[in-house]
Coordinates of C-alpha atoms in Angstrom, one line a residue:
M1 CA 61.9 -41.3 173.0
S2 CA 58.6 -42.3 173.7
V3 CA 55.4 -40.8 172.2
E4 CA 52.5 -40.3 174.2
P5 CA 49.0 -41.4 172.9
P6 CA 46.4 -38.9 172.2
S7 CA 44.0 -38.3 174.8
S8 CA 40.7 -40.0 174.7
G9 CA 38.7 -36.5 174.7
R10 CA 40.1 -35.4 171.3
P11 CA 39.6 -36.7 167.9
T12 CA 42.6 -38.1 165.8
G13 CA 41.0 -36.6 162.5
P14 CA 38.8 -34.2 160.7
P15 CA 35.4 -34.4 162.0
S16 CA 32.7 -36.6 160.1
G17 CA 30.1 -33.9 160.1
P18 CA 29.7 -30.0 159.4
L19 CA 31.8 -27.9 161.7
S20 CA 30.1 -26.3 164.5
G21 CA 31.9 -23.2 164.3
P22 CA 31.9 -20.2 161.3
S23 CA 32.6 -21.4 157.9
Q24 CA 35.4 -19.7 155.8
P25 CA 34.7 -16.2 154.6
P26 CA 33.1 -16.5 151.2
P27 CA 35.2 -15.5 148.2
G28 CA 35.5 -12.0 147.6
G29 CA 36.3 -10.7 151.1
G30 CA 32.7 -10.3 152.2
P31 CA 31.9 -10.7 155.9
P32 CA 31.1 -14.1 157.1
P33 CA 27.5 -14.8 157.7
E34 CA 26.1 -14.5 161.2
P35 CA 25.6 -17.5 163.4
P36 CA 21.9 -18.5 163.6
S37 CA 19.8 -17.4 166.4
G38 CA 17.7 -19.2 168.6
G39 CA 20.2 -21.6 170.4
G40 CA 22.2 -22.7 167.3
E41 CA 19.3 -24.5 165.5
P42 CA 19.9 -24.7 161.7
P43 CA 17.9 -22.2 159.7
E44 CA 14.5 -23.4 157.9
P45 CA 15.3 -24.4 154.5
R46 CA 13.7 -22.2 151.6
R47 CA 10.8 -23.5 149.9
P48 CA 11.0 -23.9 146.2
W49 CA 8.8 -21.7 143.8
W50 CA 6.5 -24.6 143.0
G51 CA 5.9 -25.1 146.8
S52 CA 3.8 -21.8 147.5
V53 CA 0.1 -22.3 147.7
P54 CA -0.9 -19.1 146.2
R55 CA 1.7 -19.8 143.1
V56 CA 0.4 -22.8 142.6
A57 CA -3.4 -21.6 142.6
L58 CA -2.4 -18.8 140.1
I59 CA -0.6 -21.3 137.8
A60 CA -3.6 -23.6 137.8
T61 CA -6.2 -21.1 136.9
A62 CA -3.8 -19.9 133.9
V63 CA -3.5 -23.6 132.8
V64 CA -7.4 -24.0 133.1
A65 CA -8.1 -20.9 131.2
A66 CA -5.9 -21.8 128.4
V67 CA -7.4 -25.4 128.0
I68 CA -11.0 -23.9 128.0
L69 CA -10.1 -21.5 125.1
A70 CA -8.4 -23.8 123.3
V71 CA -11.4 -26.2 123.3
V72 CA -13.6 -23.5 122.2
F73 CA -11.7 -22.1 119.4
T74 CA -11.1 -25.7 117.9
R75 CA -14.3 -27.2 118.3
P76 CA -15.6 -28.0 114.6
D77 CA -18.7 -25.9 115.3
G78 CA -17.0 -22.8 116.1
G79 CA -18.3 -23.0 119.8
G80 CA -21.9 -23.0 118.5
T81 CA -21.7 -19.7 117.0
G82 CA -21.0 -20.3 113.3
A83 CA -18.5 -21.4 110.8
S84 CA -15.2 -20.2 109.7
D85 CA -15.1 -17.5 107.2
G86 CA -11.6 -16.8 106.3
G87 CA -10.3 -17.0 110.1
T88 CA -13.5 -15.2 111.4
R89 CA -16.7 -17.0 112.8
T90 CA -20.1 -15.7 112.4
S91 CA -21.9 -14.7 115.5
E92 CA -25.1 -15.9 116.7
G93 CA -28.3 -14.9 114.4
E94 CA -25.8 -14.1 111.7
V95 CA -26.5 -15.3 108.1
F96 CA -24.1 -15.4 105.4
L97 CA -25.0 -14.2 102.0
Q98 CA -23.6 -16.4 99.1
P99 CA -23.8 -15.5 95.5
A100 CA -24.6 -18.3 93.0
A101 CA -20.7 -18.7 91.7
D102 CA -19.0 -17.9 95.0
A103 CA -17.4 -21.1 96.5
G104 CA -17.5 -19.4 99.9
P105 CA -15.5 -20.3 102.9
D106 CA -13.7 -23.8 103.5
P107 CA -15.1 -25.5 100.3
F108 CA -15.2 -29.1 100.4
T109 CA -14.2 -29.4 96.6
E110 CA -13.6 -27.4 93.6
S111 CA -16.9 -26.2 92.0
T112 CA -18.6 -28.7 89.9
A113 CA -21.5 -26.5 88.7
K114 CA -22.1 -26.3 85.0
E115 CA -23.0 -23.4 82.8
S116 CA -26.9 -23.3 83.0
S117 CA -29.6 -20.6 83.9
A118 CA -32.8 -20.5 85.8
A119 CA -35.3 -17.7 85.4
P120 CA -35.4 -15.9 89.2
V121 CA -38.8 -15.7 90.5
S122 CA -40.1 -13.8 93.9
P123 CA -42.4 -15.7 96.5
S124 CA -45.9 -14.5 96.1
P125 CA -46.9 -11.5 98.4
T126 CA -47.4 -12.6 102.1
E127 CA -49.2 -11.1 104.9
L128 CA -47.1 -8.5 107.2
A129 CA -44.9 -11.1 109.4
P130 CA -42.1 -10.3 112.0
Q131 CA -38.8 -10.1 110.8
N132 CA -37.8 -13.3 112.0
A133 CA -40.7 -15.1 110.2
V134 CA -40.0 -18.1 108.0
Q135 CA -41.5 -18.2 104.6
G136 CA -42.0 -22.0 103.5
V137 CA -42.1 -23.6 99.8
Q138 CA -42.7 -27.2 99.4
G139 CA -39.8 -29.0 97.7
G140 CA -42.2 -30.6 95.0
A141 CA -43.9 -27.3 94.0
P142 CA -43.8 -26.6 90.2
G143 CA -41.6 -23.6 89.4
L144 CA -39.4 -24.1 92.4
Y145 CA -36.5 -24.9 90.7
G146 CA -35.3 -24.1 87.2
G147 CA -32.4 -24.6 84.9
T148 CA -31.7 -25.6 81.3
R149 CA -33.6 -28.5 79.6
N150 CA -31.2 -31.4 78.9
V151 CA -28.2 -29.7 80.7
S152 CA -27.5 -30.6 84.2
S153 CA -26.4 -27.9 86.7
C154 CA -23.9 -30.0 88.3
D155 CA -21.4 -32.5 87.2
V156 CA -22.2 -35.3 89.6
E157 CA -19.1 -37.7 88.4
K158 CA -16.8 -34.9 88.9
Q159 CA -17.9 -34.4 92.1
I160 CA -17.5 -38.1 93.2
T161 CA -14.1 -38.2 91.6
Y162 CA -13.0 -35.2 93.9
F163 CA -14.1 -37.1 96.8
K164 CA -12.2 -40.3 95.9
G165 CA -9.2 -38.3 95.9
A166 CA -9.8 -36.7 99.2
P167 CA -11.1 -39.5 101.7
D168 CA -10.9 -37.3 104.7
K169 CA -13.2 -35.1 103.0
Q170 CA -15.5 -37.7 101.9
R171 CA -15.6 -39.1 105.6
A172 CA -16.6 -35.3 106.8
F173 CA -19.3 -35.2 103.9
A174 CA -20.6 -38.6 104.8
S175 CA -20.9 -37.5 108.4
V176 CA -23.4 -34.7 107.6
A177 CA -25.3 -36.5 104.8
R178 CA -25.4 -39.4 107.5
V179 CA -24.3 -42.1 105.3
D180 CA -21.6 -44.4 105.3
P181 CA -18.3 -43.1 103.6
P182 CA -18.2 -45.7 100.9
D183 CA -22.1 -45.0 100.0
V184 CA -21.2 -41.1 99.0
P185 CA -21.1 -41.9 95.4
A186 CA -24.4 -43.8 95.3
Y187 CA -26.0 -40.9 97.5
L188 CA -24.9 -38.3 95.0
R189 CA -26.3 -40.0 92.2
S190 CA -29.7 -40.4 93.9
L191 CA -29.9 -36.6 93.9
T192 CA -31.2 -34.4 91.3
P193 CA -29.5 -31.4 89.7
V194 CA -31.5 -28.2 89.5
Q195 CA -30.9 -24.4 90.2
L196 CA -32.7 -22.3 92.8
R197 CA -35.1 -19.8 91.5
M198 CA -35.6 -18.0 95.0
D199 CA -32.9 -16.9 97.4
T200 CA -32.9 -19.8 99.7
R201 CA -31.9 -20.1 103.4
V202 CA -29.9 -23.3 104.3
T203 CA -27.3 -24.6 106.8
N204 CA -24.2 -24.8 104.8
H205 CA -21.2 -26.6 105.8
G206 CA -17.3 -25.9 105.0
Y207 CA -14.4 -28.5 105.6
K208 CA -11.8 -27.2 108.0
D209 CA -9.2 -28.9 110.0
G210 CA -10.4 -32.4 109.2
A211 CA -13.9 -31.9 109.9
A212 CA -17.1 -30.1 108.8
T213 CA -18.1 -26.7 110.2
S214 CA -21.8 -25.3 109.8
Y215 CA -22.9 -21.9 109.5
Q216 CA -26.4 -20.6 108.3
A217 CA -26.6 -19.1 105.0
V218 CA -28.8 -17.7 102.1
L219 CA -28.2 -19.2 98.5
Q220 CA -28.6 -16.6 95.8
A221 CA -31.3 -17.5 93.1
G222 CA -29.6 -19.2 90.3
T223 CA -27.3 -21.4 92.7
A224 CA -26.8 -24.9 91.3
V225 CA -27.8 -27.6 94.0
L226 CA -28.7 -31.2 94.3
V227 CA -32.0 -31.9 95.8
D228 CA -33.3 -35.1 97.4
D229 CA -36.5 -36.8 96.4
R230 CA -38.6 -34.4 98.7
G231 CA -36.9 -31.7 96.8
V232 CA -34.8 -30.2 99.8
P233 CA -31.4 -29.0 99.0
R234 CA -28.5 -31.4 100.0
V235 CA -25.4 -30.3 98.2
R236 CA -24.1 -27.0 96.7
C237 CA -22.4 -27.6 93.3
A238 CA -20.1 -24.5 93.6
C239 CA -18.1 -25.9 96.6
G240 CA -19.3 -29.5 96.9
N241 CA -20.6 -28.6 100.3
P242 CA -23.2 -30.6 102.0
L243 CA -26.5 -28.7 102.9
A244 CA -29.3 -29.2 105.6
P245 CA -32.5 -27.3 106.7
P246 CA -32.0 -24.1 108.2
V247 CA -31.7 -23.4 112.1
A248 CA -34.8 -21.4 113.4
Q249 CA -34.0 -18.0 114.8
Q250 CA -35.8 -16.1 117.5
T251 CA -34.8 -12.7 116.1
A252 CA -34.2 -11.2 112.6
P253 CA -31.1 -12.7 110.7
K254 CA -28.1 -10.5 110.6
A255 CA -27.2 -10.7 107.0
S256 CA -23.2 -10.8 106.5
G257 CA -21.3 -10.6 103.3
D258 CA -22.1 -8.9 99.7
A259 CA -25.6 -8.7 99.0
W260 CA -26.8 -8.9 94.9
P261 CA -28.9 -6.6 93.8
S262 CA -32.1 -8.2 93.9
Y263 CA -31.6 -9.5 97.4
K264 CA -34.5 -8.8 99.7
S265 CA -34.6 -10.3 103.0
S266 CA -38.4 -10.6 102.8
N267 CA -38.2 -12.6 99.7
V268 CA -35.9 -15.6 101.1
V269 CA -37.8 -18.9 101.2
V270 CA -37.0 -22.2 103.1
V271 CA -37.5 -25.3 101.2
T272 CA -39.9 -28.0 103.3
P273 CA -40.0 -31.6 102.5
A274 CA -42.5 -32.5 99.9
A275 CA -45.5 -34.5 101.4
E276 CA -44.6 -37.4 99.1
P277 CA -41.6 -38.4 97.2
V278 CA -41.2 -36.4 94.2
D279 CA -40.7 -38.5 90.8
V280 CA -40.8 -35.5 88.5
F281 CA -39.6 -32.0 89.1
V282 CA -41.7 -29.3 87.1
M283 CA -38.7 -26.8 86.2
C284 CA -38.7 -23.5 84.1
E285 CA -35.9 -22.1 81.6
R286 CA -34.9 -18.3 81.5
D287 CA -37.0 -18.0 78.3
G288 CA -40.1 -19.2 80.0
E289 CA -40.4 -22.6 78.7
W290 CA -41.2 -25.2 81.2
F291 CA -40.0 -28.9 81.3
E292 CA -39.9 -32.1 83.4
R293 CA -36.8 -33.7 85.1
H294 CA -37.0 -37.2 86.8
K295 CA -35.6 -37.8 89.9
G296 CA -32.1 -38.7 90.1
D297 CA -31.6 -37.8 86.3
T298 CA -28.9 -35.5 84.9
G299 CA -31.1 -34.1 82.1
T300 CA -31.1 -36.9 79.8
K301 CA -34.7 -37.5 80.0
D302 CA -35.7 -34.0 80.1
R303 CA -39.0 -33.3 78.2
K304 CA -41.2 -30.2 77.6
T305 CA -44.4 -29.6 79.5
E306 CA -47.0 -27.3 79.9
K307 CA -46.9 -24.1 82.1
P308 CA -48.3 -24.8 85.6
D309 CA -51.3 -23.2 86.7
K310 CA -49.4 -21.3 89.6
P311 CA -45.8 -20.9 88.0
S312 CA -44.8 -18.8 91.2
P313 CA -45.0 -21.1 94.2
S314 CA -47.1 -20.3 96.8
V315 CA -45.3 -19.8 100.4
S316 CA -46.8 -20.2 104.0
V317 CA -45.4 -17.9 106.7
T318 CA -44.6 -19.1 110.4
T319 CA -42.6 -17.6 113.4
P320 CA -40.2 -19.5 115.0
T321 CA -40.9 -20.5 118.9
S322 CA -37.6 -22.2 119.6
P323 CA -34.1 -22.8 118.3
T324 CA -33.2 -26.1 116.8
D325 CA -29.9 -28.1 116.1
T326 CA -28.6 -28.7 112.6
T327 CA -26.7 -32.0 113.6
S328 CA -30.2 -33.6 113.7
S329 CA -31.1 -32.7 110.3
E330 CA -32.1 -36.0 108.6
P331 CA -30.6 -37.2 104.9
P332 CA -32.9 -37.8 102.0
T333 CA -35.8 -40.2 102.8
S334 CA -38.9 -41.5 101.3
E335 CA -41.0 -41.4 104.5
P336 CA -43.9 -39.0 104.5
P337 CA -43.6 -35.8 107.0
T338 CA -46.1 -35.7 109.5
S339 CA -48.0 -32.8 108.1
E340 CA -50.9 -33.5 105.8
P341 CA -50.0 -33.7 102.2
E342 CA -52.2 -30.9 100.4
S343 CA -51.9 -28.6 97.3
E344 CA -48.8 -26.5 97.3
T345 CA -51.2 -23.3 98.7
S346 CA -51.2 -25.1 101.9
S347 CA -47.4 -26.3 102.0
E348 CA -46.1 -25.9 105.5
P349 CA -42.3 -24.9 106.4
P350 CA -40.2 -26.9 108.9
T351 CA -42.0 -27.4 112.1
S352 CA -41.1 -28.5 115.8
E353 CA -44.7 -28.4 117.0
P354 CA -48.1 -30.0 115.8
P355 CA -49.5 -28.6 112.8
T356 CA -53.0 -26.9 112.9
S357 CA -54.4 -29.3 110.4
E358 CA -55.3 -32.9 111.2
P359 CA -52.1 -35.1 110.1
Q360 CA -52.6 -37.9 107.7
P361 CA -51.8 -41.3 108.8
P362 CA -48.6 -42.6 107.5
P363 CA -48.6 -45.6 105.1
P364 CA -47.8 -49.1 106.5
G365 CA -44.2 -49.8 107.4
S366 CA -43.1 -46.0 107.3
D367 CA -41.8 -43.9 109.9
T368 CA -43.1 -40.2 110.3
G369 CA -39.8 -39.3 111.8
N370 CA -38.2 -37.5 108.9
G371 CA -36.4 -34.6 110.3
T372 CA -38.8 -31.6 109.7
T373 CA -38.4 -30.8 113.3
D374 CA -35.1 -29.4 112.4
Q375 CA -36.6 -26.2 110.9
A376 CA -38.8 -23.5 111.7
P377 CA -41.7 -24.4 113.2
A378 CA -45.2 -24.1 112.1
S379 CA -47.8 -21.5 113.2

């Protein structure tokens, strides 16, 4: 019996493409899907979730906001508002009160302050001034600093040893002091250990997340510090923190922290650079005895001296006119400031404006840019 060949109009096997008819019913016995409308054209494919323009815009906005917050809260300067204090940051215009023995937030090192004492003194009375006025005292004024004769208020060699064991902290310290990290030991040995006799405003620094933070602070009288050759505080011995001149403020400072019994905002002073390098600091002991300490010496060369004519340093009062940036604070220098060197009664606080008196020309080969503009401007 012969077999007829298949007709040419019918396929001999299964189709190579999808069936045009309805697919088999889905599992579970549900009704089959309805055929597509519009002449049998296939339905438009479903867009993925990321293909929606509104969704993309919303997600992009959220990502940008997260990045901005991350940058603000991880900046070493705390977003320009202050420094870390146990997880919080000081607000604009806030000044952190630091008792003499308190290490404070985020210390660079352990305390290197030695047992010593200094007779506190209040600045001489001044005329009525705005609450944000600055009382400046020259760094070389007799009686500005005190301590104990033949006793260093700070163990400088111990401070150097701490930094040798913590190179990251030494680099952060050097960045504030504006010296190369290997020069930190020589820099510390060039400073003079003293104790404050007045509550003193400074820009203090802490160490956090591998970098130096900065915040405004008032150091209590009796605090052990290292000062440069112009008498400006550069290191706080209770914590190893580098110090810089304070930032001028347009409003009355808002004190934060625990105040000591003798604290009065009207008695706080700012140390201004001495007109010339200080070779000998005239200091006072708690019992009222006076002695001299040579620049960079740790007390080995101390000798008694006569009581100065004006044992309480005179101050000059000015009102800030514009804020400044602490990052521009200069390290110790032997160059003269722009103000005219006069007696201590005419000492001027930091200034960002020309002084009223005629400036004295600098000696040959000197540069008058010594960083005094980083503090409060002169009246």
